[in-house]
């Protein structure tokens, strides 16, 4: 996999670089540069990030940071079985528990929500920091929804963190998940307020709370930067500026609704021979048409 020349490997966190010092320098540099590419592409181009992670994994499978990066790349590309294997390996190497929620979510991805719920009750959850505990709560609620236990999902998300007015990195996602759980539980009248609260806290665009709120309110978002929309607007404006053809006028200046035919063939096609006969006795006065006459 090609790597841009400006990628040096020093972009990694100090802790990761420290782990790579167990490798020969040239090898460590190669692994570091691949890990930088994984981090750069993980959100925007996850499939490419996955390819770089596999290179790093082939070069240094005994480094925990490499296994963790490979796990997230697999997770983002929905390769949940691979992701779970890599996360478990990283956890064995480090003894850390911070990967516990994402491991549980892999179980959901594999169609095993009951295992995710079982993990939510394990002692490891108590060792998580506040952000980790919120993540675990989100995974648990998702597992409940997977099992169509919608009211239970609502209850799972009800917590001091949800009720707090303070805004944290996970606040918008928690409020959004609660609003979606309310929708699933047929409590849509309560969901609108929580979508609004999620949108208020979502300064980084982590959710589509604003769009969901607009759907409920019957509004439609238009991307002003969308080139297709710009082209359509330009075409509409051009049509509006095209002058309408002036109505045909009779000799007296009164608009004539009859169609004007310029081509002789059109004339012949429109009129039959009877129409072209001239009444020499016509005095110019058109008799009134009977109201019973049909067009």
CSV table of C-alpha atoms in Angstrom, one decimal:
chain,number,residue,atom,x,y,z
A,1,UNK,CA,0.0,0.0,0.0
A,2,UNK,CA,1.5,3.4,-1.0
A,3,UNK,CA,2.1,5.9,1.8
A,4,UNK,CA,2.4,9.6,1.2
A,5,UNK,CA,5.9,11.0,1.7
A,6,UNK,CA,4.8,13.5,4.3
A,7,UNK,CA,3.8,10.6,6.6
A,8,UNK,CA,6.7,10.0,9.0
A,9,UNK,CA,5.2,8.0,11.8
A,10,UNK,CA,5.9,10.6,14.4
A,11,UNK,CA,2.3,11.7,14.2
A,12,UNK,CA,1.4,8.8,16.5
A,13,UNK,CA,0.8,9.3,20.2
A,14,UNK,CA,3.9,8.8,22.4
A,15,UNK,CA,2.5,5.7,24.0
A,16,UNK,CA,2.1,4.0,20.7
A,17,UNK,CA,5.6,5.0,19.6
A,18,UNK,CA,6.9,3.6,22.9
A,19,UNK,CA,5.3,0.2,22.1
A,20,UNK,CA,6.9,0.2,18.7
A,21,UNK,CA,10.4,0.5,20.2
A,22,UNK,CA,10.4,-3.2,20.8
A,23,UNK,CA,10.8,-3.6,17.0
A,24,UNK,CA,13.9,-3.0,14.9
A,25,UNK,CA,14.0,0.7,13.9
A,26,UNK,CA,13.3,0.2,10.2
A,27,UNK,CA,10.4,-2.1,10.9
A,28,UNK,CA,9.1,0.2,13.6
A,29,UNK,CA,9.1,3.1,11.1
A,30,UNK,CA,7.2,1.1,8.6
A,31,UNK,CA,4.6,0.0,11.1
A,32,UNK,CA,4.2,3.5,12.5
A,33,UNK,CA,3.5,5.0,9.0
A,34,UNK,CA,0.9,2.3,8.3
A,35,UNK,CA,-0.8,3.1,11.7
A,36,UNK,CA,-0.8,6.8,10.8
A,37,UNK,CA,-2.7,5.9,7.6
A,38,UNK,CA,-5.2,3.8,9.5
A,39,UNK,CA,-5.9,6.8,11.8
A,40,UNK,CA,-6.2,9.2,8.9
A,41,UNK,CA,-8.6,7.1,6.9
A,42,UNK,CA,-10.6,5.3,9.5
A,43,UNK,CA,-13.7,7.6,9.4
A,44,UNK,CA,-13.6,8.8,5.8
A,45,UNK,CA,-12.2,5.7,3.9
A,46,UNK,CA,-12.6,2.7,6.3
A,47,UNK,CA,-11.9,0.1,3.6
A,48,UNK,CA,-8.6,1.7,2.8
A,49,UNK,CA,-7.8,2.0,6.5
A,50,UNK,CA,-8.5,-1.7,6.8
A,51,UNK,CA,-5.9,-2.5,4.1
A,52,UNK,CA,-3.3,-0.5,5.9
A,53,UNK,CA,-4.1,-2.2,9.2
A,54,UNK,CA,-3.6,-5.6,7.6
A,55,UNK,CA,-0.1,-4.5,6.5
A,56,UNK,CA,0.7,-3.3,10.0
A,57,UNK,CA,-0.7,-6.6,11.4
A,58,UNK,CA,1.6,-8.7,9.1
A,59,UNK,CA,4.6,-6.7,10.2
A,60,UNK,CA,4.0,-6.6,14.0
A,61,UNK,CA,1.2,-8.8,15.2
A,62,UNK,CA,2.7,-8.9,18.7
A,63,UNK,CA,2.3,-5.2,19.3
A,64,UNK,CA,-1.0,-4.4,21.2
A,65,UNK,CA,-1.4,-1.0,19.5
A,66,UNK,CA,-1.3,-2.8,16.1
A,67,UNK,CA,-3.9,-5.4,17.2
A,68,UNK,CA,-6.2,-2.6,18.5
A,69,UNK,CA,-5.9,-0.5,15.3
A,70,UNK,CA,-6.6,-3.6,13.2
A,71,UNK,CA,-9.6,-4.3,15.5
A,72,UNK,CA,-11.1,-0.8,14.9
A,73,UNK,CA,-10.5,-1.0,11.1
A,74,UNK,CA,-12.3,-4.3,11.0
A,75,UNK,CA,-15.1,-2.9,13.2
A,76,UNK,CA,-15.6,0.1,11.0
A,77,UNK,CA,-15.9,-2.2,7.9
A,78,UNK,CA,-18.3,-4.5,9.7
A,79,UNK,CA,-15.9,-7.4,9.9
A,80,UNK,CA,-17.1,-8.1,13.4
A,81,UNK,CA,-15.6,-11.5,13.8
A,82,UNK,CA,-12.1,-10.2,12.9
A,83,UNK,CA,-12.6,-7.2,15.1
A,84,UNK,CA,-13.5,-9.2,18.1
A,85,UNK,CA,-10.4,-11.4,17.6
A,86,UNK,CA,-8.2,-8.4,17.5
A,87,UNK,CA,-9.8,-6.6,20.5
A,88,UNK,CA,-9.5,-9.8,22.6
A,89,UNK,CA,-5.8,-10.1,21.6
A,90,UNK,CA,-5.1,-6.4,22.5
A,91,UNK,CA,-6.9,-6.8,25.8
A,92,UNK,CA,-4.9,-9.9,26.7
A,93,UNK,CA,-1.7,-8.1,25.9
A,94,UNK,CA,-2.5,-5.0,28.0
A,95,UNK,CA,-5.0,-6.0,30.6
A,96,UNK,CA,-7.0,-2.9,29.8
A,97,UNK,CA,-10.9,-2.9,29.9
A,98,UNK,CA,-11.6,0.2,27.8
A,99,UNK,CA,-12.3,-2.0,24.8
A,100,UNK,CA,-15.1,-3.9,26.6
A,101,UNK,CA,-18.0,-1.8,25.1
A,102,UNK,CA,-16.9,-2.2,21.5
A,103,UNK,CA,-16.3,-5.9,22.0
A,104,UNK,CA,-19.9,-6.2,23.2
A,105,UNK,CA,-21.0,-4.2,20.2
A,106,UNK,CA,-19.2,-6.7,18.0
A,107,UNK,CA,-21.3,-9.4,19.6
A,108,UNK,CA,-24.4,-7.4,18.5
A,109,UNK,CA,-22.9,-7.1,15.0
A,110,UNK,CA,-22.6,-10.9,14.9
A,111,UNK,CA,-26.3,-11.3,15.7
A,112,UNK,CA,-25.7,-12.2,19.4
A,113,UNK,CA,-27.4,-9.4,21.4
A,114,UNK,CA,-27.8,-11.7,24.4
A,115,UNK,CA,-24.0,-12.0,24.7
A,116,UNK,CA,-23.7,-8.2,24.6
A,117,UNK,CA,-26.2,-8.0,27.5
A,118,UNK,CA,-24.3,-10.6,29.4
A,119,UNK,CA,-21.1,-8.6,29.0
A,120,UNK,CA,-23.0,-5.6,30.4
A,121,UNK,CA,-23.3,-7.4,33.7
A,122,UNK,CA,-19.7,-8.4,34.0
A,123,UNK,CA,-17.3,-6.9,36.6
A,124,UNK,CA,-15.3,-5.3,33.8
A,125,UNK,CA,-18.0,-2.7,33.4
A,126,UNK,CA,-17.4,-1.3,36.9
A,127,UNK,CA,-13.8,-0.7,35.9
A,128,UNK,CA,-14.7,1.6,33.0
A,129,UNK,CA,-14.5,5.3,33.3
A,130,UNK,CA,-17.6,7.5,32.9
A,131,UNK,CA,-17.3,7.6,29.1
A,132,UNK,CA,-16.9,3.8,28.9
A,133,UNK,CA,-19.9,3.2,31.1
A,134,UNK,CA,-22.0,5.4,28.9
A,135,UNK,CA,-20.8,3.5,25.8
A,136,UNK,CA,-21.7,0.2,27.6
A,137,UNK,CA,-25.2,1.6,28.3
A,138,UNK,CA,-25.6,2.5,24.6
A,139,UNK,CA,-24.6,-1.0,23.6
A,140,UNK,CA,-27.0,-2.5,26.1
A,141,UNK,CA,-29.9,-0.5,24.9
A,142,UNK,CA,-29.0,-1.4,21.3
A,143,UNK,CA,-29.0,-5.1,22.3
A,144,UNK,CA,-32.5,-4.6,23.9
A,145,UNK,CA,-33.8,-3.1,20.7
A,146,UNK,CA,-32.2,-5.9,18.6
A,147,UNK,CA,-34.4,-8.3,20.7
A,148,UNK,CA,-37.4,-6.0,20.2
A,149,UNK,CA,-37.5,-5.1,23.9
A,150,UNK,CA,-38.1,-1.5,23.2
A,151,UNK,CA,-39.4,-0.3,26.5
A,152,UNK,CA,-36.5,-2.0,28.2
A,153,UNK,CA,-34.1,-0.1,25.9
A,154,UNK,CA,-35.8,3.2,27.0
A,155,UNK,CA,-35.3,2.2,30.7
A,156,UNK,CA,-31.7,1.2,30.1
A,157,UNK,CA,-30.8,4.7,28.8
A,158,UNK,CA,-32.5,6.5,31.6
A,159,UNK,CA,-29.6,7.6,33.8
A,160,UNK,CA,-28.0,10.6,35.6
A,161,UNK,CA,-25.9,11.2,32.5
A,162,UNK,CA,-29.0,11.5,30.4
A,163,UNK,CA,-30.7,13.8,32.8
A,164,UNK,CA,-27.7,16.0,33.2
A,165,UNK,CA,-27.6,19.4,31.5
A,166,UNK,CA,-23.9,19.3,31.2
A,167,UNK,CA,-22.5,18.5,27.7
A,168,UNK,CA,-19.8,15.9,27.3
A,169,UNK,CA,-18.4,14.2,24.1
A,170,UNK,CA,-21.0,11.4,24.5
A,171,UNK,CA,-24.0,13.6,25.4
A,172,UNK,CA,-25.4,14.1,21.9
A,173,UNK,CA,-25.2,10.3,21.1
A,174,UNK,CA,-26.8,9.4,24.4
A,175,UNK,CA,-29.7,11.8,23.9
A,176,UNK,CA,-30.1,10.7,20.3
A,177,UNK,CA,-30.2,7.0,21.2
A,178,UNK,CA,-32.9,7.8,23.8
A,179,UNK,CA,-35.0,9.6,21.2
A,180,UNK,CA,-34.7,6.7,18.8
A,181,UNK,CA,-35.6,4.3,21.6
A,182,UNK,CA,-38.7,6.4,22.4
A,183,UNK,CA,-39.7,6.2,18.7
A,184,UNK,CA,-39.3,2.4,18.7
A,185,UNK,CA,-41.5,2.2,21.8
A,186,UNK,CA,-44.3,4.2,20.2
A,187,UNK,CA,-43.6,7.2,22.3
A,188,UNK,CA,-42.9,9.6,19.5
A,189,UNK,CA,-44.5,12.6,21.3
A,190,UNK,CA,-41.7,12.5,23.8
A,191,UNK,CA,-39.0,11.8,21.2
A,192,UNK,CA,-39.1,15.3,19.6
A,193,UNK,CA,-37.8,17.0,22.7
A,194,UNK,CA,-34.9,14.6,22.9
A,195,UNK,CA,-33.9,15.0,19.3
A,196,UNK,CA,-33.9,18.8,19.9
A,197,UNK,CA,-31.7,18.3,23.0
A,198,UNK,CA,-29.4,16.0,21.0
A,199,UNK,CA,-29.1,18.6,18.2
A,200,UNK,CA,-28.3,21.3,20.7
A,201,UNK,CA,-25.4,19.2,22.1
A,202,UNK,CA,-24.2,17.9,18.8
A,203,UNK,CA,-21.6,20.5,17.8
A,204,UNK,CA,-19.5,18.0,15.9
A,205,UNK,CA,-22.2,16.4,13.7
A,206,UNK,CA,-21.8,13.1,15.4
A,207,UNK,CA,-25.6,12.4,14.9
A,208,UNK,CA,-28.2,13.4,12.4
A,209,UNK,CA,-30.4,14.8,15.2
A,210,UNK,CA,-31.2,18.0,13.3
A,211,UNK,CA,-32.5,16.0,10.3
A,212,UNK,CA,-34.6,13.8,12.5
A,213,UNK,CA,-36.0,16.8,14.2
A,214,UNK,CA,-36.8,18.4,10.8
A,215,UNK,CA,-38.6,15.2,9.7
A,216,UNK,CA,-40.8,15.3,12.7
A,217,UNK,CA,-41.6,19.0,12.1
A,218,UNK,CA,-42.3,18.4,8.4
A,219,UNK,CA,-39.3,20.5,7.2
A,220,UNK,CA,-36.9,19.6,4.5
A,221,UNK,CA,-33.2,20.4,4.5
A,222,UNK,CA,-31.5,21.6,1.3
A,223,UNK,CA,-27.7,21.5,0.9
A,224,UNK,CA,-26.9,24.9,-0.6
A,225,UNK,CA,-23.5,23.5,-1.8
A,226,UNK,CA,-25.0,20.6,-3.7
A,227,UNK,CA,-24.0,21.1,-7.4
A,228,UNK,CA,-27.1,19.3,-8.6
A,229,UNK,CA,-29.3,21.7,-6.6
A,230,UNK,CA,-27.4,24.6,-8.0
A,231,UNK,CA,-27.9,23.4,-11.6
A,232,UNK,CA,-31.6,22.9,-11.0
A,233,UNK,CA,-31.9,26.4,-9.6
A,234,UNK,CA,-30.0,27.9,-12.5
A,235,UNK,CA,-32.3,26.1,-15.0
A,236,UNK,CA,-35.4,27.2,-13.2
A,237,UNK,CA,-34.1,30.8,-13.1
A,238,UNK,CA,-33.4,30.7,-16.9
A,239,UNK,CA,-36.9,29.4,-17.6
A,240,UNK,CA,-38.4,32.2,-15.5
A,241,UNK,CA,-36.4,34.8,-17.5
A,242,UNK,CA,-37.5,33.4,-20.9
A,243,UNK,CA,-40.2,35.8,-22.2
A,244,UNK,CA,-43.5,34.3,-22.8
A,245,UNK,CA,-44.7,34.5,-26.5
A,246,UNK,CA,-47.0,37.4,-27.1
A,247,UNK,CA,-50.6,36.5,-27.8
A,248,UNK,CA,-51.7,36.8,-31.4
A,249,UNK,CA,-53.7,39.8,-32.0
A,250,UNK,CA,-56.6,40.5,-34.4
A,251,UNK,CA,-56.5,43.5,-36.7
A,252,UNK,CA,-58.4,45.5,-34.1
A,253,UNK,CA,-55.7,44.9,-31.5
A,254,UNK,CA,-57.8,42.4,-29.5
A,255,UNK,CA,-56.0,39.1,-28.5
A,256,UNK,CA,-57.0,36.3,-30.8
A,257,UNK,CA,-56.9,32.9,-29.2
A,258,UNK,CA,-56.8,31.1,-32.5
A,259,UNK,CA,-53.5,29.4,-33.4
A,260,UNK,CA,-51.5,31.0,-36.1
A,261,UNK,CA,-50.2,28.6,-38.8
A,262,UNK,CA,-47.2,29.8,-40.8
A,263,UNK,CA,-46.7,26.7,-42.9
A,264,UNK,CA,-49.0,25.9,-45.8
A,265,UNK,CA,-49.0,22.3,-44.9
A,266,UNK,CA,-50.2,23.3,-41.4
A,267,UNK,CA,-53.0,25.3,-42.9
A,268,UNK,CA,-54.1,22.5,-45.2
A,269,UNK,CA,-54.0,20.1,-42.3
A,270,UNK,CA,-56.0,22.3,-40.0
A,271,UNK,CA,-58.7,23.3,-42.4
A,272,UNK,CA,-60.8,21.1,-44.6
A,273,UNK,CA,-62.1,22.2,-48.0
A,274,UNK,CA,-65.4,23.2,-46.6
A,275,UNK,CA,-63.7,25.6,-44.2
A,276,UNK,CA,-61.9,27.2,-47.1
A,277,UNK,CA,-65.1,28.1,-49.1
A,278,UNK,CA,-65.9,31.8,-48.8
A,279,UNK,CA,-69.5,32.9,-48.3
A,280,UNK,CA,-69.9,35.8,-50.7
A,281,UNK,CA,-73.1,36.9,-48.9
A,282,UNK,CA,-71.4,37.2,-45.5
A,283,UNK,CA,-72.0,40.7,-44.1
A,284,UNK,CA,-69.4,40.5,-41.3
A,285,UNK,CA,-71.8,39.9,-38.5
A,286,UNK,CA,-71.4,36.7,-36.6
A,287,UNK,CA,-74.7,35.2,-35.4
A,288,UNK,CA,-75.1,34.5,-31.7
A,289,UNK,CA,-74.3,30.9,-30.8
A,290,UNK,CA,-77.0,28.8,-29.2
A,291,UNK,CA,-76.4,27.9,-25.6
A,292,UNK,CA,-77.4,24.3,-26.5
A,293,UNK,CA,-74.7,24.0,-29.2
A,294,UNK,CA,-71.8,21.7,-28.5
A,295,UNK,CA,-68.3,22.5,-29.3
